[in-house]
Amino acid sequence: MYFRCFHYLRYLQPPWGNDDTQRILDILKEHDVHVTFFMTGGWVESYPDDVKAIYEAGHDLGNHSQNHKNMSQLSDEEKTQELMSVHEKVKELTGVKMQLFRPPYGDYDDAVVLNARENGYYPIQWDVDSLDWKDYGVDSILNTVLNHKALGNGSIILCHNGAKYTADALDALLDGLEEKGYQVVPISQLIYKENYHMDVTGRQIPDAK
């Protein structure tokens, strides 16, 4: 999931199964919240109806590569293939030309970033990991996110729709973020797309006018 302090943004990444996808969509709808889902090519191939449902519900569709490989270890040609293969699959299903890319494992270097930009993508990284993939339970997810030292304006929160307790925690997580004054938005509404530079932490800073 990606959140920005939120002034805040949230994204849900589905690299595994889809048992909780509809439940997550229902909870997001109840909260009138839209987020960003990052999808691998394999997930798109396995669950095309869910890709369409995510899109039809008004959420961002993001690229998480075709095969979930370490992008920094691939050649430039292989990087492009990883990006554009799933890009074309999603475009064929929904008509959407995705523009947001989250490198698998958070593994990136200058070459990965430049390749993504050359292929029309904005590379995305998180700063708050919910650790939902460790299956520690609902309370762990809530405590990890809501009390995270990095949680602040512009934060991006990582969650997975295939993790055991994410759907169970989602309603309370959204309530907790709202109570802290955060607004959840999809990444497409969060990032600057021009006239910005990056600080040492990787955050976008608007250029002085």
PDB file of C-alpha atoms in Angstrom:
ATOM      1  CA  MET A   1       0.000   0.000   0.000  1.00  0.00           C
ATOM      2  CA  TYR A   2       1.149   3.468  -0.452  1.00  0.00           C
ATOM      3  CA  PHE A   3       0.215   6.395   1.768  1.00  0.00           C
ATOM      4  CA  ARG A   4       1.237   9.989   1.885  1.00  0.00           C
ATOM      5  CA  CYS A   5       0.921  12.068   5.120  1.00  0.00           C
ATOM      6  CA  PHE A   6      -1.426  12.204   3.678  1.00  0.00           C
ATOM      7  CA  HIS A   7      -1.642  14.129   2.904  1.00  0.00           C
ATOM      8  CA  TYR A   8      -1.014  10.614   2.524  1.00  0.00           C
ATOM      9  CA  LEU A   9      -1.026   7.773   0.190  1.00  0.00           C
ATOM     10  CA  ARG A  10      -1.519   4.138   0.222  1.00  0.00           C
ATOM     11  CA  TYR A  11      -0.876   1.216  -2.016  1.00  0.00           C
ATOM     12  CA  LEU A  12      -1.798  -2.420  -2.011  1.00  0.00           C
ATOM     13  CA  GLN A  13       0.435  -4.775  -3.908  1.00  0.00           C
ATOM     14  CA  PRO A  14      -0.928  -8.158  -4.998  1.00  0.00           C
ATOM     15  CA  PRO A  15       1.922 -10.447  -6.009  1.00  0.00           C
ATOM     16  CA  TRP A  16       0.439 -13.659  -4.599  1.00  0.00           C
ATOM     17  CA  GLY A  17      -3.132 -14.931  -4.317  1.00  0.00           C
ATOM     18  CA  ASN A  18      -6.392 -13.056  -4.483  1.00  0.00           C
ATOM     19  CA  ASP A  19      -8.504 -14.572  -1.715  1.00  0.00           C
ATOM     20  CA  ASP A  20      -8.924 -11.204   0.003  1.00  0.00           C
ATOM     21  CA  THR A  21      -9.057  -8.906  -3.015  1.00  0.00           C
ATOM     22  CA  GLN A  22     -12.805  -8.384  -3.061  1.00  0.00           C
ATOM     23  CA  ARG A  23     -12.960  -7.955   0.694  1.00  0.00           C
ATOM     24  CA  ILE A  24     -10.220  -5.333   0.534  1.00  0.00           C
ATOM     25  CA  LEU A  25     -12.038  -3.534  -2.274  1.00  0.00           C
ATOM     26  CA  ASP A  26     -15.237  -3.544  -0.203  1.00  0.00           C
ATOM     27  CA  ILE A  27     -13.470  -2.049   2.835  1.00  0.00           C
ATOM     28  CA  LEU A  28     -11.825   0.634   0.727  1.00  0.00           C
ATOM     29  CA  LYS A  29     -15.215   1.479  -0.764  1.00  0.00           C
ATOM     30  CA  GLU A  30     -16.775   1.767   2.704  1.00  0.00           C
ATOM     31  CA  HIS A  31     -14.104   4.307   3.603  1.00  0.00           C
ATOM     32  CA  ASP A  32     -14.422   6.094   0.251  1.00  0.00           C
ATOM     33  CA  VAL A  33     -10.702   5.569  -0.276  1.00  0.00           C
ATOM     34  CA  HIS A  34      -8.774   4.920  -3.467  1.00  0.00           C
ATOM     35  CA  VAL A  35      -5.290   3.427  -3.466  1.00  0.00           C
ATOM     36  CA  THR A  36      -2.690   1.982  -5.825  1.00  0.00           C
ATOM     37  CA  PHE A  37      -2.390  -1.730  -6.595  1.00  0.00           C
ATOM     38  CA  PHE A  38       0.952  -2.911  -7.961  1.00  0.00           C
ATOM     39  CA  MET A  39       0.638  -6.128  -9.967  1.00  0.00           C
ATOM     40  CA  THR A  40       3.015  -8.678 -11.409  1.00  0.00           C
ATOM     41  CA  GLY A  41       2.442 -10.177 -14.830  1.00  0.00           C
ATOM     42  CA  GLY A  42       1.729 -13.576 -13.304  1.00  0.00           C
ATOM     43  CA  TRP A  43      -0.969 -12.117 -11.052  1.00  0.00           C
ATOM     44  CA  VAL A  44      -2.551 -10.309 -13.991  1.00  0.00           C
ATOM     45  CA  GLU A  45      -2.588 -13.527 -15.999  1.00  0.00           C
ATOM     46  CA  SER A  46      -4.091 -15.546 -13.127  1.00  0.00           C
ATOM     47  CA  TYR A  47      -6.725 -13.026 -12.031  1.00  0.00           C
ATOM     48  CA  PRO A  48      -7.788 -10.875 -14.995  1.00  0.00           C
ATOM     49  CA  ASP A  49     -11.262 -10.310 -13.548  1.00  0.00           C
ATOM     50  CA  ASP A  50      -9.728  -8.900 -10.381  1.00  0.00           C
ATOM     51  CA  VAL A  51      -7.556  -6.532 -12.413  1.00  0.00           C
ATOM     52  CA  LYS A  52     -10.709  -5.246 -14.074  1.00  0.00           C
ATOM     53  CA  ALA A  53     -12.504  -4.986 -10.717  1.00  0.00           C
ATOM     54  CA  ILE A  54      -9.655  -2.947  -9.223  1.00  0.00           C
ATOM     55  CA  TYR A  55      -9.704  -0.606 -12.198  1.00  0.00           C
ATOM     56  CA  GLU A  56     -13.502  -0.305 -12.249  1.00  0.00           C
ATOM     57  CA  ALA A  57     -13.457   0.558  -8.532  1.00  0.00           C
ATOM     58  CA  GLY A  58     -11.331   3.606  -9.368  1.00  0.00           C
ATOM     59  CA  HIS A  59      -7.961   2.515  -7.998  1.00  0.00           C
ATOM     60  CA  ASP A  60      -4.559   3.068  -9.580  1.00  0.00           C
ATOM     61  CA  LEU A  61      -3.057   0.151 -11.489  1.00  0.00           C
ATOM     62  CA  GLY A  62       0.708  -0.088 -10.983  1.00  0.00           C
ATOM     63  CA  ASN A  63       3.454  -2.190 -12.524  1.00  0.00           C
ATOM     64  CA  HIS A  64       5.385  -4.596 -10.272  1.00  0.00           C
ATOM     65  CA  SER A  65       7.254  -6.320 -13.138  1.00  0.00           C
ATOM     66  CA  GLN A  66       6.457  -9.463 -15.082  1.00  0.00           C
ATOM     67  CA  ASN A  67       8.382 -12.023 -13.010  1.00  0.00           C
ATOM     68  CA  HIS A  68       9.251 -10.275  -9.709  1.00  0.00           C
ATOM     69  CA  LYS A  69      13.003 -10.401 -10.260  1.00  0.00           C
ATOM     70  CA  ASN A  70      15.757  -8.246  -8.791  1.00  0.00           C
ATOM     71  CA  MET A  71      15.755  -5.521 -11.417  1.00  0.00           C
ATOM     72  CA  SER A  72      19.256  -4.274 -10.628  1.00  0.00           C
ATOM     73  CA  GLN A  73      20.671  -7.639 -11.718  1.00  0.00           C
ATOM     74  CA  LEU A  74      19.088  -7.546 -15.174  1.00  0.00           C
ATOM     75  CA  SER A  75      20.372  -6.115 -18.431  1.00  0.00           C
ATOM     76  CA  ASP A  76      18.734  -2.991 -19.785  1.00  0.00           C
ATOM     77  CA  GLU A  77      16.876  -5.101 -22.353  1.00  0.00           C
ATOM     78  CA  GLU A  78      15.653  -7.483 -19.649  1.00  0.00           C
ATOM     79  CA  LYS A  79      14.511  -4.571 -17.480  1.00  0.00           C
ATOM     80  CA  THR A  80      12.429  -3.241 -20.350  1.00  0.00           C
ATOM     81  CA  GLN A  81      10.930  -6.671 -20.986  1.00  0.00           C
ATOM     82  CA  GLU A  82       9.974  -7.012 -17.321  1.00  0.00           C
ATOM     83  CA  LEU A  83       8.205  -3.668 -17.429  1.00  0.00           C
ATOM     84  CA  MET A  84       6.544  -3.746 -20.803  1.00  0.00           C
ATOM     85  CA  SER A  85       5.290  -7.327 -20.735  1.00  0.00           C
ATOM     86  CA  VAL A  86       2.914  -6.686 -17.838  1.00  0.00           C
ATOM     87  CA  HIS A  87       2.277  -3.180 -19.191  1.00  0.00           C
ATOM     88  CA  GLU A  88       0.798  -4.627 -22.380  1.00  0.00           C
ATOM     89  CA  LYS A  89      -1.239  -7.232 -20.487  1.00  0.00           C
ATOM     90  CA  VAL A  90      -2.913  -4.592 -18.330  1.00  0.00           C
ATOM     91  CA  LYS A  91      -3.428  -2.294 -21.299  1.00  0.00           C
ATOM     92  CA  GLU A  92      -5.159  -5.100 -23.193  1.00  0.00           C
ATOM     93  CA  LEU A  93      -7.438  -5.880 -20.238  1.00  0.00           C
ATOM     94  CA  THR A  94      -8.356  -2.350 -19.173  1.00  0.00           C
ATOM     95  CA  GLY A  95      -7.060   0.133 -21.732  1.00  0.00           C
ATOM     96  CA  VAL A  96      -4.851   1.657 -19.017  1.00  0.00           C
ATOM     97  CA  LYS A  97      -1.288   2.642 -19.863  1.00  0.00           C
ATOM     98  CA  MET A  98       0.320   2.231 -16.457  1.00  0.00           C
ATOM     99  CA  GLN A  99       2.851   4.857 -15.330  1.00  0.00           C
ATOM    100  CA  LEU A 100       3.793   3.762 -11.799  1.00  0.00           C
ATOM    101  CA  PHE A 101       6.454   1.118 -11.180  1.00  0.00           C
ATOM    102  CA  ARG A 102       7.470  -0.427  -7.874  1.00  0.00           C
ATOM    103  CA  PRO A 103      10.646  -2.513  -8.200  1.00  0.00           C
ATOM    104  CA  PRO A 104      10.369  -5.983  -6.613  1.00  0.00           C
ATOM    105  CA  TYR A 105      12.005  -6.272  -3.188  1.00  0.00           C
ATOM    106  CA  GLY A 106      12.613  -2.537  -3.242  1.00  0.00           C
ATOM    107  CA  ASP A 107      15.708  -3.388  -5.275  1.00  0.00           C
ATOM    108  CA  TYR A 108      16.794  -0.500  -7.470  1.00  0.00           C
ATOM    109  CA  ASP A 109      19.811   1.489  -8.576  1.00  0.00           C
ATOM    110  CA  ASP A 110      20.365   4.362 -10.988  1.00  0.00           C
ATOM    111  CA  ALA A 111      20.073   2.025 -13.991  1.00  0.00           C
ATOM    112  CA  VAL A 112      16.684   0.710 -12.817  1.00  0.00           C
ATOM    113  CA  VAL A 113      15.373   4.240 -12.275  1.00  0.00           C
ATOM    114  CA  LEU A 114      16.634   5.488 -15.643  1.00  0.00           C
ATOM    115  CA  ASN A 115      15.221   2.471 -17.479  1.00  0.00           C
ATOM    116  CA  ALA A 116      11.835   2.955 -15.879  1.00  0.00           C
ATOM    117  CA  ARG A 117      11.783   6.628 -16.841  1.00  0.00           C
ATOM    118  CA  GLU A 118      12.815   5.803 -20.409  1.00  0.00           C
ATOM    119  CA  ASN A 119       9.830   3.457 -20.599  1.00  0.00           C
ATOM    120  CA  GLY A 120       7.406   6.111 -19.367  1.00  0.00           C
ATOM    121  CA  TYR A 121       7.299   5.070 -15.719  1.00  0.00           C
ATOM    122  CA  TYR A 122       7.658   6.877 -12.406  1.00  0.00           C
ATOM    123  CA  PRO A 123       9.611   4.611 -10.005  1.00  0.00           C
ATOM    124  CA  ILE A 124       7.941   4.294  -6.591  1.00  0.00           C
ATOM    125  CA  GLN A 125       9.397   3.245  -3.230  1.00  0.00           C
ATOM    126  CA  TRP A 126       7.832   2.935   0.219  1.00  0.00           C
ATOM    127  CA  ASP A 127       9.054   4.340   3.522  1.00  0.00           C
ATOM    128  CA  VAL A 128       6.676   2.527   5.890  1.00  0.00           C
ATOM    129  CA  ASP A 129       6.592  -1.274   5.694  1.00  0.00           C
ATOM    130  CA  SER A 130       3.593  -2.732   7.513  1.00  0.00           C
ATOM    131  CA  LEU A 131       5.460  -6.066   7.786  1.00  0.00           C
ATOM    132  CA  ASP A 132       2.115  -7.742   7.107  1.00  0.00           C
ATOM    133  CA  TRP A 133       3.994 -10.367   5.097  1.00  0.00           C
ATOM    134  CA  LYS A 134       5.479 -11.704   8.349  1.00  0.00           C
ATOM    135  CA  ASP A 135       1.994 -12.805   9.515  1.00  0.00           C
ATOM    136  CA  TYR A 136       2.449 -11.465  13.047  1.00  0.00           C
ATOM    137  CA  GLY A 137      -1.237 -10.537  13.347  1.00  0.00           C
ATOM    138  CA  VAL A 138      -3.608  -7.586  13.172  1.00  0.00           C
ATOM    139  CA  ASP A 139      -2.222  -5.751  16.203  1.00  0.00           C
ATOM    140  CA  SER A 140       1.279  -5.976  14.798  1.00  0.00           C
ATOM    141  CA  ILE A 141       0.221  -4.379  11.511  1.00  0.00           C
ATOM    142  CA  LEU A 142      -1.596  -1.557  13.283  1.00  0.00           C
ATOM    143  CA  ASN A 143       1.237  -0.853  15.707  1.00  0.00           C
ATOM    144  CA  THR A 144       3.919  -1.062  13.028  1.00  0.00           C
ATOM    145  CA  VAL A 145       2.212   1.421  10.720  1.00  0.00           C
ATOM    146  CA  LEU A 146       0.517   3.838  13.102  1.00  0.00           C
ATOM    147  CA  ASN A 147       3.578   4.188  15.351  1.00  0.00           C
ATOM    148  CA  HIS A 148       6.216   3.999  12.638  1.00  0.00           C
ATOM    149  CA  LYS A 149       8.982   6.570  13.060  1.00  0.00           C
ATOM    150  CA  ALA A 150       8.874   7.405   9.331  1.00  0.00           C
ATOM    151  CA  LEU A 151       5.122   7.958   9.139  1.00  0.00           C
ATOM    152  CA  GLY A 152       4.575  11.541   8.105  1.00  0.00           C
ATOM    153  CA  ASN A 153       3.536  13.860   5.333  1.00  0.00           C
ATOM    154  CA  GLY A 154       4.134  12.108   2.023  1.00  0.00           C
ATOM    155  CA  SER A 155       4.717   8.652   3.488  1.00  0.00           C
ATOM    156  CA  ILE A 156       4.188   5.579   1.350  1.00  0.00           C
ATOM    157  CA  ILE A 157       2.951   2.493   3.209  1.00  0.00           C
ATOM    158  CA  LEU A 158       3.538  -1.027   1.956  1.00  0.00           C
ATOM    159  CA  CYS A 159       0.929  -3.758   2.440  1.00  0.00           C
ATOM    160  CA  HIS A 160       0.118  -6.949   0.536  1.00  0.00           C
ATOM    161  CA  ASN A 161      -3.304  -8.263  -0.366  1.00  0.00           C
ATOM    162  CA  GLY A 162      -2.016 -11.832  -0.152  1.00  0.00           C
ATOM    163  CA  ALA A 163      -0.812 -11.555   3.451  1.00  0.00           C
ATOM    164  CA  LYS A 164      -2.729 -13.434   6.145  1.00  0.00           C
ATOM    165  CA  TYR A 165      -3.952 -10.548   8.299  1.00  0.00           C
ATOM    166  CA  THR A 166      -3.999  -7.504   6.009  1.00  0.00           C
ATOM    167  CA  ALA A 167      -7.709  -7.585   5.223  1.00  0.00           C
ATOM    168  CA  ASP A 168      -8.516  -8.100   8.915  1.00  0.00           C
ATOM    169  CA  ALA A 169      -6.436  -5.057   9.850  1.00  0.00           C
ATOM    170  CA  LEU A 170      -7.486  -2.740   7.036  1.00  0.00           C
ATOM    171  CA  ASP A 171     -10.629  -1.199   8.534  1.00  0.00           C
ATOM    172  CA  ALA A 172      -8.901  -0.281  11.804  1.00  0.00           C
ATOM    173  CA  LEU A 173      -5.798   0.864   9.934  1.00  0.00           C
ATOM    174  CA  LEU A 174      -7.785   3.314   7.836  1.00  0.00           C
ATOM    175  CA  ASP A 175      -9.572   4.570  10.958  1.00  0.00           C
ATOM    176  CA  GLY A 176      -6.251   5.014  12.753  1.00  0.00           C
ATOM    177  CA  LEU A 177      -4.728   6.970   9.903  1.00  0.00           C
ATOM    178  CA  GLU A 178      -7.769   9.212   9.687  1.00  0.00           C
ATOM    179  CA  GLU A 179      -7.620   9.849  13.434  1.00  0.00           C
ATOM    180  CA  LYS A 180      -4.024  10.989  12.980  1.00  0.00           C
ATOM    181  CA  GLY A 181      -5.185  13.497  10.389  1.00  0.00           C
ATOM    182  CA  TYR A 182      -4.040  11.658   7.283  1.00  0.00           C
ATOM    183  CA  GLN A 183      -5.869  11.499   3.982  1.00  0.00           C
ATOM    184  CA  VAL A 184      -5.374   8.392   1.871  1.00  0.00           C
ATOM    185  CA  VAL A 185      -4.920   8.990  -1.860  1.00  0.00           C
ATOM    186  CA  PRO A 186      -3.680   6.947  -4.826  1.00  0.00           C
ATOM    187  CA  ILE A 187      -0.076   7.531  -5.827  1.00  0.00           C
ATOM    188  CA  SER A 188      -1.078   9.176  -9.105  1.00  0.00           C
ATOM    189  CA  GLN A 189      -2.530  12.028  -7.017  1.00  0.00           C
ATOM    190  CA  LEU A 190       0.431  12.128  -4.672  1.00  0.00           C
ATOM    191  CA  ILE A 191       3.613  12.431  -6.669  1.00  0.00           C
ATOM    192  CA  TYR A 192       5.041  15.388  -8.535  1.00  0.00           C
ATOM    193  CA  LYS A 193       5.484  14.613 -12.221  1.00  0.00           C
ATOM    194  CA  GLU A 194       7.548  17.647 -13.177  1.00  0.00           C
ATOM    195  CA  ASN A 195       9.462  20.564 -11.670  1.00  0.00           C
ATOM    196  CA  TYR A 196      10.850  18.659  -8.707  1.00  0.00           C
ATOM    197  CA  HIS A 197      14.099  17.255  -7.335  1.00  0.00           C
ATOM    198  CA  MET A 198      14.887  14.505  -4.824  1.00  0.00           C
ATOM    199  CA  ASP A 199      16.387  14.890  -1.362  1.00  0.00           C
ATOM    200  CA  VAL A 200      18.819  12.403   0.160  1.00  0.00           C
ATOM    201  CA  THR A 201      15.943  10.270   1.491  1.00  0.00           C
ATOM    202  CA  GLY A 202      14.384   9.902  -1.961  1.00  0.00           C
ATOM    203  CA  ARG A 203      11.474  12.262  -1.286  1.00  0.00           C
ATOM    204  CA  GLN A 204      10.303  14.630  -3.996  1.00  0.00           C
ATOM    205  CA  ILE A 205      10.850  18.325  -3.357  1.00  0.00           C
ATOM    206  CA  PRO A 206       9.108  20.880  -5.606  1.00  0.00           C
ATOM    207  CA  ASP A 207      11.508  23.228  -7.357  1.00  0.00           C
ATOM    208  CA  ALA A 208      11.482  26.821  -6.220  1.00  0.00           C
ATOM    209  CA  LYS A 209       9.466  29.066  -8.512  1.00  0.00           C
TER     210      LYS A 209
END
